[in-house]
Coordinates of C-alpha atoms in Angstrom, one line a residue:
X12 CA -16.1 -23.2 -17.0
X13 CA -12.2 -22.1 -18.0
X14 CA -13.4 -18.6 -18.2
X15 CA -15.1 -18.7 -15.0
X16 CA -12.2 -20.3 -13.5
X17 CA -9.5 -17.6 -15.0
X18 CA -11.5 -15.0 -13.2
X19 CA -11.5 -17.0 -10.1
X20 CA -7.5 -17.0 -10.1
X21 CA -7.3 -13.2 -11.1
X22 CA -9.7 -12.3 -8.5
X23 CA -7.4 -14.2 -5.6
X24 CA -4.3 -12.7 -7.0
X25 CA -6.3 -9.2 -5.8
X26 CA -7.3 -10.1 -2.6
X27 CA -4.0 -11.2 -2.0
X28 CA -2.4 -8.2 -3.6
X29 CA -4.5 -6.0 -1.6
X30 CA -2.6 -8.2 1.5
X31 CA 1.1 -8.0 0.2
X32 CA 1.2 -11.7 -0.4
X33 CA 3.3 -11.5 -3.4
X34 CA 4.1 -15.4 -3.4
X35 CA 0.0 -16.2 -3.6
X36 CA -0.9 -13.2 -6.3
X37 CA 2.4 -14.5 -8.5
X38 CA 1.0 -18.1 -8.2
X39 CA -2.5 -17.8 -8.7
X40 CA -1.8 -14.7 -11.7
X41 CA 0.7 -17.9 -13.4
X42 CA -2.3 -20.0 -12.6
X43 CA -4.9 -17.2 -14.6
X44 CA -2.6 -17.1 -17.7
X45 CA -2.3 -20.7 -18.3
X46 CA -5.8 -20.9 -18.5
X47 CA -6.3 -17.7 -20.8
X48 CA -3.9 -20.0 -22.9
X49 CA -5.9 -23.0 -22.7
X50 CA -8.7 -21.4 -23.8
X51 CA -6.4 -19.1 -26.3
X52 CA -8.5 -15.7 -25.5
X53 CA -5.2 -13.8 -26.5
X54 CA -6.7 -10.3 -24.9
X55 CA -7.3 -12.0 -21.4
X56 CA -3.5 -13.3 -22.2
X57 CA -2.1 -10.2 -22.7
X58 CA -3.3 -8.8 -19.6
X59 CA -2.5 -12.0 -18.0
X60 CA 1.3 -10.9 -18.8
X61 CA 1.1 -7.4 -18.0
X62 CA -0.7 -8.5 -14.6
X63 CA 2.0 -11.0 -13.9
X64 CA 5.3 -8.6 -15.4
X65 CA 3.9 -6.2 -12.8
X66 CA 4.4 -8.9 -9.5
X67 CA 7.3 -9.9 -11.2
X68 CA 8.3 -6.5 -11.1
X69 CA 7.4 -6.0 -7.7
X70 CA 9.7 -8.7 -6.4
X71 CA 12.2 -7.2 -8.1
X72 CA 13.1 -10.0 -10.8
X73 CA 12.9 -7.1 -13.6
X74 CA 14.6 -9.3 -16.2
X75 CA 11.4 -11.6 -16.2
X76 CA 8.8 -8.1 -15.7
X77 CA 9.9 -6.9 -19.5
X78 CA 10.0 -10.2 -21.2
X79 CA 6.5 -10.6 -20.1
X80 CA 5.7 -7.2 -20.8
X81 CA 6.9 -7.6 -24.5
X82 CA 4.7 -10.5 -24.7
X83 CA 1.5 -8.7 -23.8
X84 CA 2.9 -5.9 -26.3
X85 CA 2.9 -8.4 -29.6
X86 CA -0.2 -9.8 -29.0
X87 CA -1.7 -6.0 -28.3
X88 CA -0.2 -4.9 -31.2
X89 CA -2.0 -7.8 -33.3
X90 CA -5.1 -7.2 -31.6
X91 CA -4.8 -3.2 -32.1
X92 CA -5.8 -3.5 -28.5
X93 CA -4.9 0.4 -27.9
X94 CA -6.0 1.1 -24.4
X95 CA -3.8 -1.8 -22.7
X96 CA -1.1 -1.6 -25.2
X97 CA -0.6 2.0 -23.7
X98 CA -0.9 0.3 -20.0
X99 CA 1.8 -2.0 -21.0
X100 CA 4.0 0.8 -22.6
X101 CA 3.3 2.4 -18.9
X102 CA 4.2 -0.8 -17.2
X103 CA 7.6 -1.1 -19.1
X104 CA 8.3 2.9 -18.1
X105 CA 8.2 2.1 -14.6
X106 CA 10.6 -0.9 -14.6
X107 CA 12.9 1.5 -16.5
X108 CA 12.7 4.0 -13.6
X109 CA 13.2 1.7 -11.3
X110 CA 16.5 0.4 -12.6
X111 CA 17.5 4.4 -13.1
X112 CA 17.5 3.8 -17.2
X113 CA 15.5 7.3 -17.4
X114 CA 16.0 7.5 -21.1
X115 CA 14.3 4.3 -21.4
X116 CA 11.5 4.9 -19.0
X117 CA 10.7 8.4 -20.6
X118 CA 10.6 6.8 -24.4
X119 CA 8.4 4.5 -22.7
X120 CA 6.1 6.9 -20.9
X121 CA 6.0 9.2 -24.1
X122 CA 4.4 6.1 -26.0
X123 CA 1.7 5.5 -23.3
X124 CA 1.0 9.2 -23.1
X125 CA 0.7 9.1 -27.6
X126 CA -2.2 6.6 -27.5
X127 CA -3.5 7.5 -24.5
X128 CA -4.3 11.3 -25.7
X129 CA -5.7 9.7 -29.0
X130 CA -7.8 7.9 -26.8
X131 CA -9.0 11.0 -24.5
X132 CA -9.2 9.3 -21.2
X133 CA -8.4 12.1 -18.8
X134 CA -7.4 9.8 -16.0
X135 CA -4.8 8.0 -17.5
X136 CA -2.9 10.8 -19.6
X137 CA -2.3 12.3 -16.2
X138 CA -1.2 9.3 -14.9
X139 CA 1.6 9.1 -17.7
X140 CA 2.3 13.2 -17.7
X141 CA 2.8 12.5 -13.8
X142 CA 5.3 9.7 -14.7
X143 CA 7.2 11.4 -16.7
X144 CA 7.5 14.7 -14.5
X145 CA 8.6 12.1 -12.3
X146 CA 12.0 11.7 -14.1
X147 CA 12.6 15.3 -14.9
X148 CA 16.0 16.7 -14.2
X149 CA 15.2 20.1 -14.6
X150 CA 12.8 20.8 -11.7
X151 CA 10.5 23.3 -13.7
X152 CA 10.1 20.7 -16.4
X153 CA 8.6 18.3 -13.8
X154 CA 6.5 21.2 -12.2
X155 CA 5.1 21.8 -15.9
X156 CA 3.9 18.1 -16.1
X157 CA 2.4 18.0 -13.0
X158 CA 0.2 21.1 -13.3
X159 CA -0.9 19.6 -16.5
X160 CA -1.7 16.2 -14.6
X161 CA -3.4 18.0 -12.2
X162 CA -5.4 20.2 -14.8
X163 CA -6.6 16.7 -16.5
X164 CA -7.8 15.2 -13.0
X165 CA -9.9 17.8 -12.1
X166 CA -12.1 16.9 -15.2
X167 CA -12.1 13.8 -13.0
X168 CA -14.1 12.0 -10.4
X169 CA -11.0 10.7 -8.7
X170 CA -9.2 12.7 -5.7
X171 CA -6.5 9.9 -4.7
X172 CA -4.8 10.2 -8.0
X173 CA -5.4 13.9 -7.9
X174 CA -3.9 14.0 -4.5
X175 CA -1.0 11.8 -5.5
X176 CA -0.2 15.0 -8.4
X177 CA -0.3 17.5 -5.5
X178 CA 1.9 15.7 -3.6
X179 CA 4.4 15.3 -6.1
X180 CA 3.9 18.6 -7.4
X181 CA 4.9 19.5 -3.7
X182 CA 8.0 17.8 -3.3
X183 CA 9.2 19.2 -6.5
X184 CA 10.3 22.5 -4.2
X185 CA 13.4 22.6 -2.1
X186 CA 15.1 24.8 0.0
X187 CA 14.1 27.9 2.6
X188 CA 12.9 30.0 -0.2
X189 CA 9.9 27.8 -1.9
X190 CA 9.0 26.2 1.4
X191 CA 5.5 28.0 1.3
X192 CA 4.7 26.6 -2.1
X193 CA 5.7 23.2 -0.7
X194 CA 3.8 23.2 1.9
X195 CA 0.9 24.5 0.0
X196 CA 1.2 21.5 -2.3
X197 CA 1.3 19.0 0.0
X198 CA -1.4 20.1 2.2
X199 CA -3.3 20.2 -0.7
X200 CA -2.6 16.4 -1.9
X201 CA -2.9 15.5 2.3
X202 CA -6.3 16.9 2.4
X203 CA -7.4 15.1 -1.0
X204 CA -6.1 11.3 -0.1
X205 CA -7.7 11.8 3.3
X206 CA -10.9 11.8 1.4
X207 CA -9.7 8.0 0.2
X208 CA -9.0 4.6 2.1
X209 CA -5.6 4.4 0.7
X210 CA -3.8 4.2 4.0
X211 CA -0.3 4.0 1.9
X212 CA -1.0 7.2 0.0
X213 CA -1.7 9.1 3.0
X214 CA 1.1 8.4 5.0
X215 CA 3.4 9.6 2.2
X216 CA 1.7 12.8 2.3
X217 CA 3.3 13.1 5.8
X218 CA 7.1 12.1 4.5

């Protein structure tokens, strides 16, 4: 019954994630956790707290996002639960980035990245070699992590985060001189996410 009702509240907190109701996925993703407690399944808890560090972190209460996320991260640790403990690793990155602490994000991101190579799941080292392109200072350093992004997606069934490389990859040239190669890029990545629903993702193809 508990379990059943614990995937009740994380399936709401989707559909009203997938609506932009942060105030109903925060209170029925509290609501989820307390019952992974109950029922102390400490792997449904940890992703519990990465699930609800994320909202938090959406809302902007970043504080509250890492102390969750470090909560998820001992009881991953414990449970040598590899392949969230490098989603929660990820997680912590992109707070970092958010409050500009690159150095933290990037220490962050390289940790994902670690266990997510020893794991060999294509899709998700790019995701973390496109993160940390992301907070590159030197533009060909970024450019270098993105082609290798891109080069691991292809092995892949999914274009939208394929496209989302592109389009990065794209904005990583400026001025008169490398507007070709922009716009190569980012017609690239435009004609890849319209080949998704992600309504979001496309229109950032046109920024």
């Amino acid at each position: 019954y508990y379990n059943a009702l614990a995937d009740a509240y994380s399936n709401y907190a989707f559909l009203y994630e997938t609506k932009g109701n942060l105030d109903s996925v925060m209170y029925f993703r509290t609501k989820e956790v307390q019952i992974d407690e109950f029922i102390t399944d400490s792997t449904k808890i940890a992703v519990g707290l990465n699930d609800l560090g994320s909202t938090y972190h959406e809302i902007g209460n970043y504080a509250k996002a890492l102390e969750l996320f470090q909560k998820a991260i001992k009881i991953q640790l414990l449970k040598n639960d590899s392949l969230n403990l490098a989603k929660t690793y990820n997680s912590i990155g992109l707070v970092y980035k958010r409050q500009k602490e690159n150095a933290l994000a990037l220490m962050y991101y390289s940790k994902s990245l670690t266990i997510r190579e020893k794991l060999k799941n294509d899709l998700w080292i790019a995701e973390s070699l496109v993160n940390i392109g992301a907070i590159q200072k030197d533009t060909l350093q970024a450019r270098l992590f993105y082609h290798k992004a891109i080069n691991y997606l292809k092995r892949t069934i999914y274009i939208g985060p394929l496209g989302s490389a592109y389009n990065n990859l794209g904005f990583s040239f400026n001025g008169v001189t490398e507007k070709d190669s922009a716009l190569f890029y980012l017609r690239t990545g435009l004609v890849l996410r319209l080949k998704t629903i992600n309504n979001k993702h496309i229109a950032s193809s046109y920024l």
